[in-house]
Amino acid sequence: MMHNSVATFGELRHRTSRFAAAATAVLLITVGASRLSGQVSSRRHVEVTVTDPLSRFVIGLEQERFEVLENGVRRAITGFSNAGAPLSLAVVSDDPLVAVELLGPADDLIQTPSLSNALRQLAASKNSRKVIVTTTNTELPATPSAIQIFKTNPANLLKAVIEVRNQYRIEFESSTPSATVEVALNQPLGLPRLKLNWK
């Protein structure tokens, strides 16, 4: 059974009886160069989700909670999209997406069997964060680096949409496209232990 509930950071804080504001714990994930999204350039980005001990997605974390390290050197975050922020989502599949109520009221949903049609409609969409979730195995054309591509199979389509909807997108300037990148999450001690996840 799939967990699709969402907890905000404020709710997690109120669920904890003791809150140590001064101390923080750091969670690290290491992202190899092949896991970084976007084209080879000085501006890079990575998408991560954060879950609580019950495997619920945690939204509402601020940019200051995240750090990016490239080959051990801290990089400034140049762009940040919060999980839960308005999203333009194109689902490329022959089957319609069920449970569309999982999307927010400000989200745009495009459902089409054609990748070229998805790209054309996303180009005209209003939200700054744009994602294509595709179930096709065809070769993807060149896409703007601002559009995230998420491949999945038809059986996992709904799960992929839930994951994409709850991702944080972190942009940074990269000095070496082949560098190993780590994303750190700083959290106050005393709160439930959070987990960073990435594709």
JSON list of C-alpha atoms in Angstrom, two decimals:
[
{"chain": "A", "resi": 1, "resn": "MET", "atom": "CA", "xyz": [0.00, 0.00, 0.00]},
{"chain": "A", "resi": 2, "resn": "MET", "atom": "CA", "xyz": [1.37, 3.38, -0.99]},
{"chain": "A", "resi": 3, "resn": "HIS", "atom": "CA", "xyz": [1.70, 6.23, 1.51]},
{"chain": "A", "resi": 4, "resn": "ASN", "atom": "CA", "xyz": [0.64, 9.48, -0.10]},
{"chain": "A", "resi": 5, "resn": "SER", "atom": "CA", "xyz": [-0.04, 11.63, 2.93]},
{"chain": "A", "resi": 6, "resn": "VAL", "atom": "CA", "xyz": [1.87, 14.85, 3.43]},
{"chain": "A", "resi": 7, "resn": "ALA", "atom": "CA", "xyz": [3.13, 16.43, 6.62]},
{"chain": "A", "resi": 8, "resn": "THR", "atom": "CA", "xyz": [4.20, 20.06, 6.86]},
{"chain": "A", "resi": 9, "resn": "PHE", "atom": "CA", "xyz": [7.31, 20.98, 8.79]},
{"chain": "A", "resi": 10, "resn": "GLY", "atom": "CA", "xyz": [5.17, 22.96, 11.24]},
{"chain": "A", "resi": 11, "resn": "GLU", "atom": "CA", "xyz": [3.04, 19.90, 12.01]},
{"chain": "A", "resi": 12, "resn": "LEU", "atom": "CA", "xyz": [6.16, 17.86, 12.70]},
{"chain": "A", "resi": 13, "resn": "ARG", "atom": "CA", "xyz": [7.40, 20.55, 15.07]},
{"chain": "A", "resi": 14, "resn": "HIS", "atom": "CA", "xyz": [4.13, 20.54, 17.05]},
{"chain": "A", "resi": 15, "resn": "ARG", "atom": "CA", "xyz": [4.14, 16.74, 17.31]},
{"chain": "A", "resi": 16, "resn": "THR", "atom": "CA", "xyz": [7.46, 16.82, 19.17]},
{"chain": "A", "resi": 17, "resn": "SER", "atom": "CA", "xyz": [7.42, 17.48, 22.91]},
{"chain": "A", "resi": 18, "resn": "ARG", "atom": "CA", "xyz": [11.05, 18.62, 23.17]},
{"chain": "A", "resi": 19, "resn": "PHE", "atom": "CA", "xyz": [12.58, 21.03, 20.68]},
{"chain": "A", "resi": 20, "resn": "ALA", "atom": "CA", "xyz": [16.30, 21.79, 20.76]},
{"chain": "A", "resi": 21, "resn": "ALA", "atom": "CA", "xyz": [16.53, 24.98, 18.74]},
{"chain": "A", "resi": 22, "resn": "ALA", "atom": "CA", "xyz": [20.26, 25.48, 19.07]},
{"chain": "A", "resi": 23, "resn": "ALA", "atom": "CA", "xyz": [21.51, 22.09, 17.83]},
{"chain": "A", "resi": 24, "resn": "THR", "atom": "CA", "xyz": [21.05, 20.67, 14.36]},
{"chain": "A", "resi": 25, "resn": "ALA", "atom": "CA", "xyz": [21.55, 17.32, 12.69]},
{"chain": "A", "resi": 26, "resn": "VAL", "atom": "CA", "xyz": [22.76, 17.07, 9.11]},
{"chain": "A", "resi": 27, "resn": "LEU", "atom": "CA", "xyz": [21.47, 14.47, 6.66]},
{"chain": "A", "resi": 28, "resn": "LEU", "atom": "CA", "xyz": [23.49, 13.99, 3.47]},
{"chain": "A", "resi": 29, "resn": "ILE", "atom": "CA", "xyz": [22.67, 12.44, 0.15]},
{"chain": "A", "resi": 30, "resn": "THR", "atom": "CA", "xyz": [25.30, 12.00, -2.52]},
{"chain": "A", "resi": 31, "resn": "VAL", "atom": "CA", "xyz": [24.27, 12.65, -6.10]},
{"chain": "A", "resi": 32, "resn": "GLY", "atom": "CA", "xyz": [26.52, 11.38, -8.87]},
{"chain": "A", "resi": 33, "resn": "ALA", "atom": "CA", "xyz": [26.85, 13.46, -12.01]},
{"chain": "A", "resi": 34, "resn": "SER", "atom": "CA", "xyz": [24.45, 11.17, -13.88]},
{"chain": "A", "resi": 35, "resn": "ARG", "atom": "CA", "xyz": [21.75, 11.89, -11.30]},
{"chain": "A", "resi": 36, "resn": "LEU", "atom": "CA", "xyz": [21.82, 15.63, -11.89]},
{"chain": "A", "resi": 37, "resn": "SER", "atom": "CA", "xyz": [19.05, 16.98, -14.08]},
{"chain": "A", "resi": 38, "resn": "GLY", "atom": "CA", "xyz": [19.49, 19.44, -16.87]},
{"chain": "A", "resi": 39, "resn": "GLN", "atom": "CA", "xyz": [22.01, 20.05, -19.60]},
{"chain": "A", "resi": 40, "resn": "VAL", "atom": "CA", "xyz": [25.79, 20.27, -19.09]},
{"chain": "A", "resi": 41, "resn": "SER", "atom": "CA", "xyz": [26.33, 23.91, -18.11]},
{"chain": "A", "resi": 42, "resn": "SER", "atom": "CA", "xyz": [27.36, 26.00, -15.15]},
{"chain": "A", "resi": 43, "resn": "ARG", "atom": "CA", "xyz": [23.82, 26.06, -13.79]},
{"chain": "A", "resi": 44, "resn": "ARG", "atom": "CA", "xyz": [22.66, 22.70, -12.43]},
{"chain": "A", "resi": 45, "resn": "HIS", "atom": "CA", "xyz": [19.74, 21.46, -10.43]},
{"chain": "A", "resi": 46, "resn": "VAL", "atom": "CA", "xyz": [18.67, 18.43, -8.45]},
{"chain": "A", "resi": 47, "resn": "GLU", "atom": "CA", "xyz": [15.27, 17.31, -7.20]},
{"chain": "A", "resi": 48, "resn": "VAL", "atom": "CA", "xyz": [14.84, 15.69, -3.78]},
{"chain": "A", "resi": 49, "resn": "THR", "atom": "CA", "xyz": [11.97, 14.66, -1.55]},
{"chain": "A", "resi": 50, "resn": "VAL", "atom": "CA", "xyz": [11.93, 14.63, 2.25]},
{"chain": "A", "resi": 51, "resn": "THR", "atom": "CA", "xyz": [10.02, 12.03, 4.25]},
{"chain": "A", "resi": 52, "resn": "ASP", "atom": "CA", "xyz": [9.29, 11.54, 7.94]},
{"chain": "A", "resi": 53, "resn": "PRO", "atom": "CA", "xyz": [9.61, 8.27, 9.90]},
{"chain": "A", "resi": 54, "resn": "LEU", "atom": "CA", "xyz": [6.13, 7.21, 8.67]},
{"chain": "A", "resi": 55, "resn": "SER", "atom": "CA", "xyz": [7.23, 7.67, 5.02]},
{"chain": "A", "resi": 56, "resn": "ARG", "atom": "CA", "xyz": [5.00, 10.70, 4.58]},
{"chain": "A", "resi": 57, "resn": "PHE", "atom": "CA", "xyz": [6.29, 13.51, 2.39]},
{"chain": "A", "resi": 58, "resn": "VAL", "atom": "CA", "xyz": [7.34, 16.62, 4.31]},
{"chain": "A", "resi": 59, "resn": "ILE", "atom": "CA", "xyz": [6.58, 19.95, 2.66]},
{"chain": "A", "resi": 60, "resn": "GLY", "atom": "CA", "xyz": [7.13, 23.49, 3.85]},
{"chain": "A", "resi": 61, "resn": "LEU", "atom": "CA", "xyz": [10.88, 23.28, 4.46]},
{"chain": "A", "resi": 62, "resn": "GLU", "atom": "CA", "xyz": [12.64, 26.53, 3.65]},
{"chain": "A", "resi": 63, "resn": "GLN", "atom": "CA", "xyz": [15.68, 26.96, 1.40]},
{"chain": "A", "resi": 64, "resn": "GLU", "atom": "CA", "xyz": [17.86, 27.65, 4.44]},
{"chain": "A", "resi": 65, "resn": "ARG", "atom": "CA", "xyz": [17.40, 24.02, 5.53]},
{"chain": "A", "resi": 66, "resn": "PHE", "atom": "CA", "xyz": [19.28, 22.75, 2.45]},
{"chain": "A", "resi": 67, "resn": "GLU", "atom": "CA", "xyz": [22.95, 22.91, 1.52]},
{"chain": "A", "resi": 68, "resn": "VAL", "atom": "CA", "xyz": [24.68, 21.84, -1.70]},
{"chain": "A", "resi": 69, "resn": "LEU", "atom": "CA", "xyz": [28.28, 20.58, -1.66]},
{"chain": "A", "resi": 70, "resn": "GLU", "atom": "CA", "xyz": [30.19, 19.97, -4.89]},
{"chain": "A", "resi": 71, "resn": "ASN", "atom": "CA", "xyz": [33.28, 17.79, -4.38]},
{"chain": "A", "resi": 72, "resn": "GLY", "atom": "CA", "xyz": [33.09, 18.89, -0.74]},
{"chain": "A", "resi": 73, "resn": "VAL", "atom": "CA", "xyz": [32.86, 22.63, -1.54]},
{"chain": "A", "resi": 74, "resn": "ARG", "atom": "CA", "xyz": [29.70, 24.45, -0.54]},
{"chain": "A", "resi": 75, "resn": "ARG", "atom": "CA", "xyz": [27.81, 26.01, -3.45]},
{"chain": "A", "resi": 76, "resn": "ALA", "atom": "CA", "xyz": [25.31, 28.83, -3.21]},
{"chain": "A", "resi": 77, "resn": "ILE", "atom": "CA", "xyz": [21.73, 27.88, -3.98]},
{"chain": "A", "resi": 78, "resn": "THR", "atom": "CA", "xyz": [20.65, 30.12, -6.85]},
{"chain": "A", "resi": 79, "resn": "GLY", "atom": "CA", "xyz": [17.08, 28.88, -7.21]},
{"chain": "A", "resi": 80, "resn": "PHE", "atom": "CA", "xyz": [14.68, 26.97, -4.99]},
{"chain": "A", "resi": 81, "resn": "SER", "atom": "CA", "xyz": [11.22, 25.53, -5.51]},
{"chain": "A", "resi": 82, "resn": "ASN", "atom": "CA", "xyz": [9.39, 24.38, -2.41]},
{"chain": "A", "resi": 83, "resn": "ALA", "atom": "CA", "xyz": [7.50, 21.10, -2.38]},
{"chain": "A", "resi": 84, "resn": "GLY", "atom": "CA", "xyz": [3.88, 22.08, -2.80]},
{"chain": "A", "resi": 85, "resn": "ALA", "atom": "CA", "xyz": [4.64, 25.16, -4.91]},
{"chain": "A", "resi": 86, "resn": "PRO", "atom": "CA", "xyz": [2.47, 25.59, -8.05]},
{"chain": "A", "resi": 87, "resn": "LEU", "atom": "CA", "xyz": [3.46, 23.14, -10.76]},
{"chain": "A", "resi": 88, "resn": "SER", "atom": "CA", "xyz": [2.75, 22.67, -14.46]},
{"chain": "A", "resi": 89, "resn": "LEU", "atom": "CA", "xyz": [2.66, 18.91, -14.99]},
{"chain": "A", "resi": 90, "resn": "ALA", "atom": "CA", "xyz": [2.43, 17.15, -18.33]},
{"chain": "A", "resi": 91, "resn": "VAL", "atom": "CA", "xyz": [1.59, 13.44, -18.17]},
{"chain": "A", "resi": 92, "resn": "VAL", "atom": "CA", "xyz": [2.55, 11.68, -21.40]},
{"chain": "A", "resi": 93, "resn": "SER", "atom": "CA", "xyz": [0.60, 8.44, -21.39]},
{"chain": "A", "resi": 94, "resn": "ASP", "atom": "CA", "xyz": [-2.09, 6.63, -23.34]},
{"chain": "A", "resi": 95, "resn": "ASP", "atom": "CA", "xyz": [-4.04, 6.18, -20.11]},
{"chain": "A", "resi": 96, "resn": "PRO", "atom": "CA", "xyz": [-5.64, 9.11, -18.26]},
{"chain": "A", "resi": 97, "resn": "LEU", "atom": "CA", "xyz": [-4.29, 9.99, -14.85]},
{"chain": "A", "resi": 98, "resn": "VAL", "atom": "CA", "xyz": [-6.55, 8.92, -12.00]},
{"chain": "A", "resi": 99, "resn": "ALA", "atom": "CA", "xyz": [-6.80, 10.73, -8.65]},
{"chain": "A", "resi": 100, "resn": "VAL", "atom": "CA", "xyz": [-6.05, 14.14, -10.11]},
{"chain": "A", "resi": 101, "resn": "GLU", "atom": "CA", "xyz": [-7.24, 15.63, -6.79]},
{"chain": "A", "resi": 102, "resn": "LEU", "atom": "CA", "xyz": [-3.69, 14.97, -5.59]},
{"chain": "A", "resi": 103, "resn": "LEU", "atom": "CA", "xyz": [-2.68, 18.13, -7.46]},
{"chain": "A", "resi": 104, "resn": "GLY", "atom": "CA", "xyz": [-3.05, 21.60, -5.98]},
{"chain": "A", "resi": 105, "resn": "PRO", "atom": "CA", "xyz": [-5.58, 24.21, -7.07]},
{"chain": "A", "resi": 106, "resn": "ALA", "atom": "CA", "xyz": [-2.89, 26.35, -8.77]},
{"chain": "A", "resi": 107, "resn": "ASP", "atom": "CA", "xyz": [-1.38, 23.41, -10.67]},
{"chain": "A", "resi": 108, "resn": "ASP", "atom": "CA", "xyz": [-1.74, 22.97, -14.42]},
{"chain": "A", "resi": 109, "resn": "LEU", "atom": "CA", "xyz": [-2.33, 19.38, -15.61]},
{"chain": "A", "resi": 110, "resn": "ILE", "atom": "CA", "xyz": [-1.71, 18.41, -19.23]},
{"chain": "A", "resi": 111, "resn": "GLN", "atom": "CA", "xyz": [-2.60, 14.87, -20.27]},
{"chain": "A", "resi": 112, "resn": "THR", "atom": "CA", "xyz": [-1.52, 13.79, -23.73]},
{"chain": "A", "resi": 113, "resn": "PRO", "atom": "CA", "xyz": [-0.08, 10.75, -25.53]},
{"chain": "A", "resi": 114, "resn": "SER", "atom": "CA", "xyz": [2.30, 13.04, -27.45]},
{"chain": "A", "resi": 115, "resn": "LEU", "atom": "CA", "xyz": [5.58, 14.30, -26.02]},
{"chain": "A", "resi": 116, "resn": "SER", "atom": "CA", "xyz": [5.79, 17.10, -28.59]},
{"chain": "A", "resi": 117, "resn": "ASN", "atom": "CA", "xyz": [2.30, 18.26, -27.61]},
{"chain": "A", "resi": 118, "resn": "ALA", "atom": "CA", "xyz": [3.33, 18.20, -23.92]},
{"chain": "A", "resi": 119, "resn": "LEU", "atom": "CA", "xyz": [6.37, 20.37, -24.65]},
{"chain": "A", "resi": 120, "resn": "ARG", "atom": "CA", "xyz": [4.29, 22.83, -26.68]},
{"chain": "A", "resi": 121, "resn": "GLN", "atom": "CA", "xyz": [1.67, 23.20, -23.93]},
{"chain": "A", "resi": 122, "resn": "LEU", "atom": "CA", "xyz": [4.27, 23.47, -21.16]},
{"chain": "A", "resi": 123, "resn": "ALA", "atom": "CA", "xyz": [5.97, 26.30, -23.05]},
{"chain": "A", "resi": 124, "resn": "ALA", "atom": "CA", "xyz": [2.74, 28.29, -22.72]},
{"chain": "A", "resi": 125, "resn": "SER", "atom": "CA", "xyz": [1.97, 27.35, -19.11]},
{"chain": "A", "resi": 126, "resn": "LYS", "atom": "CA", "xyz": [2.10, 29.95, -16.36]},
{"chain": "A", "resi": 127, "resn": "ASN", "atom": "CA", "xyz": [3.91, 28.16, -13.53]},
{"chain": "A", "resi": 128, "resn": "SER", "atom": "CA", "xyz": [7.69, 28.44, -13.30]},
{"chain": "A", "resi": 129, "resn": "ARG", "atom": "CA", "xyz": [8.17, 24.78, -12.33]},
{"chain": "A", "resi": 130, "resn": "LYS", "atom": "CA", "xyz": [7.45, 22.50, -15.29]},
{"chain": "A", "resi": 131, "resn": "VAL", "atom": "CA", "xyz": [7.63, 18.70, -15.26]},
{"chain": "A", "resi": 132, "resn": "ILE", "atom": "CA", "xyz": [6.96, 15.95, -17.78]},
{"chain": "A", "resi": 133, "resn": "VAL", "atom": "CA", "xyz": [6.11, 12.50, -16.43]},
{"chain": "A", "resi": 134, "resn": "THR", "atom": "CA", "xyz": [6.28, 10.04, -19.31]},
{"chain": "A", "resi": 135, "resn": "THR", "atom": "CA", "xyz": [5.55, 6.34, -19.63]},
{"chain": "A", "resi": 136, "resn": "THR", "atom": "CA", "xyz": [6.90, 6.10, -23.17]},
{"chain": "A", "resi": 137, "resn": "ASN", "atom": "CA", "xyz": [10.18, 4.42, -24.07]},
{"chain": "A", "resi": 138, "resn": "THR", "atom": "CA", "xyz": [10.80, 6.63, -27.08]},
{"chain": "A", "resi": 139, "resn": "GLU", "atom": "CA", "xyz": [13.93, 8.76, -27.36]},
{"chain": "A", "resi": 140, "resn": "LEU", "atom": "CA", "xyz": [13.30, 12.14, -25.79]},
{"chain": "A", "resi": 141, "resn": "PRO", "atom": "CA", "xyz": [13.99, 15.23, -27.91]},
{"chain": "A", "resi": 142, "resn": "ALA", "atom": "CA", "xyz": [16.18, 18.01, -26.58]},
{"chain": "A", "resi": 143, "resn": "THR", "atom": "CA", "xyz": [14.24, 19.83, -23.90]},
{"chain": "A", "resi": 144, "resn": "PRO", "atom": "CA", "xyz": [14.93, 23.10, -22.08]},
{"chain": "A", "resi": 145, "resn": "SER", "atom": "CA", "xyz": [16.83, 22.54, -18.84]},
{"chain": "A", "resi": 146, "resn": "ALA", "atom": "CA", "xyz": [13.99, 24.25, -16.95]},
{"chain": "A", "resi": 147, "resn": "ILE", "atom": "CA", "xyz": [11.70, 21.31, -17.78]},
{"chain": "A", "resi": 148, "resn": "GLN", "atom": "CA", "xyz": [12.22, 18.24, -15.62]},
{"chain": "A", "resi": 149, "resn": "ILE", "atom": "CA", "xyz": [11.76, 14.83, -17.27]},
{"chain": "A", "resi": 150, "resn": "PHE", "atom": "CA", "xyz": [10.60, 11.97, -15.04]},
{"chain": "A", "resi": 151, "resn": "LYS", "atom": "CA", "xyz": [10.39, 8.54, -16.70]},
{"chain": "A", "resi": 152, "resn": "THR", "atom": "CA", "xyz": [8.29, 5.76, -15.22]},
{"chain": "A", "resi": 153, "resn": "ASN", "atom": "CA", "xyz": [6.24, 2.76, -16.32]},
{"chain": "A", "resi": 154, "resn": "PRO", "atom": "CA", "xyz": [2.43, 2.80, -16.61]},
{"chain": "A", "resi": 155, "resn": "ALA", "atom": "CA", "xyz": [1.98, 0.76, -13.42]},
{"chain": "A", "resi": 156, "resn": "ASN", "atom": "CA", "xyz": [3.85, 3.38, -11.38]},
{"chain": "A", "resi": 157, "resn": "LEU", "atom": "CA", "xyz": [2.37, 6.48, -12.99]},
{"chain": "A", "resi": 158, "resn": "LEU", "atom": "CA", "xyz": [0.35, 7.63, -9.99]},
{"chain": "A", "resi": 159, "resn": "LYS", "atom": "CA", "xyz": [3.25, 7.03, -7.61]},
{"chain": "A", "resi": 160, "resn": "ALA", "atom": "CA", "xyz": [5.56, 9.05, -9.88]},
{"chain": "A", "resi": 161, "resn": "VAL", "atom": "CA", "xyz": [3.11, 11.97, -9.97]},
{"chain": "A", "resi": 162, "resn": "ILE", "atom": "CA", "xyz": [2.85, 11.97, -6.16]},
{"chain": "A", "resi": 163, "resn": "GLU", "atom": "CA", "xyz": [6.65, 11.97, -5.86]},
{"chain": "A", "resi": 164, "resn": "VAL", "atom": "CA", "xyz": [7.12, 14.77, -8.39]},
{"chain": "A", "resi": 165, "resn": "ARG", "atom": "CA", "xyz": [4.40, 16.83, -6.68]},
{"chain": "A", "resi": 166, "resn": "ASN", "atom": "CA", "xyz": [6.31, 16.66, -3.39]},
{"chain": "A", "resi": 167, "resn": "GLN", "atom": "CA", "xyz": [9.82, 17.37, -4.68]},
{"chain": "A", "resi": 168, "resn": "TYR", "atom": "CA", "xyz": [12.06, 20.27, -3.77]},
{"chain": "A", "resi": 169, "resn": "ARG", "atom": "CA", "xyz": [13.99, 21.61, -6.75]},
{"chain": "A", "resi": 170, "resn": "ILE", "atom": "CA", "xyz": [17.39, 23.06, -5.83]},
{"chain": "A", "resi": 171, "resn": "GLU", "atom": "CA", "xyz": [19.44, 25.04, -8.38]},
{"chain": "A", "resi": 172, "resn": "PHE", "atom": "CA", "xyz": [23.11, 25.93, -7.99]},
{"chain": "A", "resi": 173, "resn": "GLU", "atom": "CA", "xyz": [26.14, 27.05, -9.98]},
{"chain": "A", "resi": 174, "resn": "SER", "atom": "CA", "xyz": [28.49, 24.18, -10.83]},
{"chain": "A", "resi": 175, "resn": "SER", "atom": "CA", "xyz": [32.19, 24.56, -11.54]},
{"chain": "A", "resi": 176, "resn": "THR", "atom": "CA", "xyz": [32.62, 20.97, -12.79]},
{"chain": "A", "resi": 177, "resn": "PRO", "atom": "CA", "xyz": [29.78, 19.16, -14.60]},
{"chain": "A", "resi": 178, "resn": "SER", "atom": "CA", "xyz": [31.21, 15.75, -13.63]},
{"chain": "A", "resi": 179, "resn": "ALA", "atom": "CA", "xyz": [31.51, 16.65, -9.93]},
{"chain": "A", "resi": 180, "resn": "THR", "atom": "CA", "xyz": [29.93, 14.58, -7.18]},
{"chain": "A", "resi": 181, "resn": "VAL", "atom": "CA", "xyz": [27.25, 16.60, -5.48]},
{"chain": "A", "resi": 182, "resn": "GLU", "atom": "CA", "xyz": [25.93, 16.19, -1.95]},
{"chain": "A", "resi": 183, "resn": "VAL", "atom": "CA", "xyz": [22.71, 17.71, -0.67]},
{"chain": "A", "resi": 184, "resn": "ALA", "atom": "CA", "xyz": [22.52, 18.27, 3.08]},
{"chain": "A", "resi": 185, "resn": "LEU", "atom": "CA", "xyz": [19.40, 18.82, 5.16]},
{"chain": "A", "resi": 186, "resn": "ASN", "atom": "CA", "xyz": [19.85, 20.69, 8.44]},
{"chain": "A", "resi": 187, "resn": "GLN", "atom": "CA", "xyz": [17.17, 19.96, 10.99]},
{"chain": "A", "resi": 188, "resn": "PRO", "atom": "CA", "xyz": [16.77, 20.82, 14.67]},
{"chain": "A", "resi": 189, "resn": "LEU", "atom": "CA", "xyz": [17.52, 17.98, 17.06]},
{"chain": "A", "resi": 190, "resn": "GLY", "atom": "CA", "xyz": [14.50, 16.68, 18.92]},
{"chain": "A", "resi": 191, "resn": "LEU", "atom": "CA", "xyz": [12.28, 16.59, 15.85]},
{"chain": "A", "resi": 192, "resn": "PRO", "atom": "CA", "xyz": [11.38, 13.32, 14.13]},
{"chain": "A", "resi": 193, "resn": "ARG", "atom": "CA", "xyz": [14.28, 12.14, 11.97]},
{"chain": "A", "resi": 194, "resn": "LEU", "atom": "CA", "xyz": [13.73, 13.21, 8.37]},
{"chain": "A", "resi": 195, "resn": "LYS", "atom": "CA", "xyz": [15.05, 11.39, 5.32]},
{"chain": "A", "resi": 196, "resn": "LEU", "atom": "CA", "xyz": [16.32, 12.84, 2.03]},
{"chain": "A", "resi": 197, "resn": "ASN", "atom": "CA", "xyz": [15.38, 10.88, -1.09]},
{"chain": "A", "resi": 198, "resn": "TRP", "atom": "CA", "xyz": [16.36, 11.32, -4.73]},
{"chain": "A", "resi": 199, "resn": "LYS", "atom": "CA", "xyz": [16.15, 9.50, -8.06]}
]
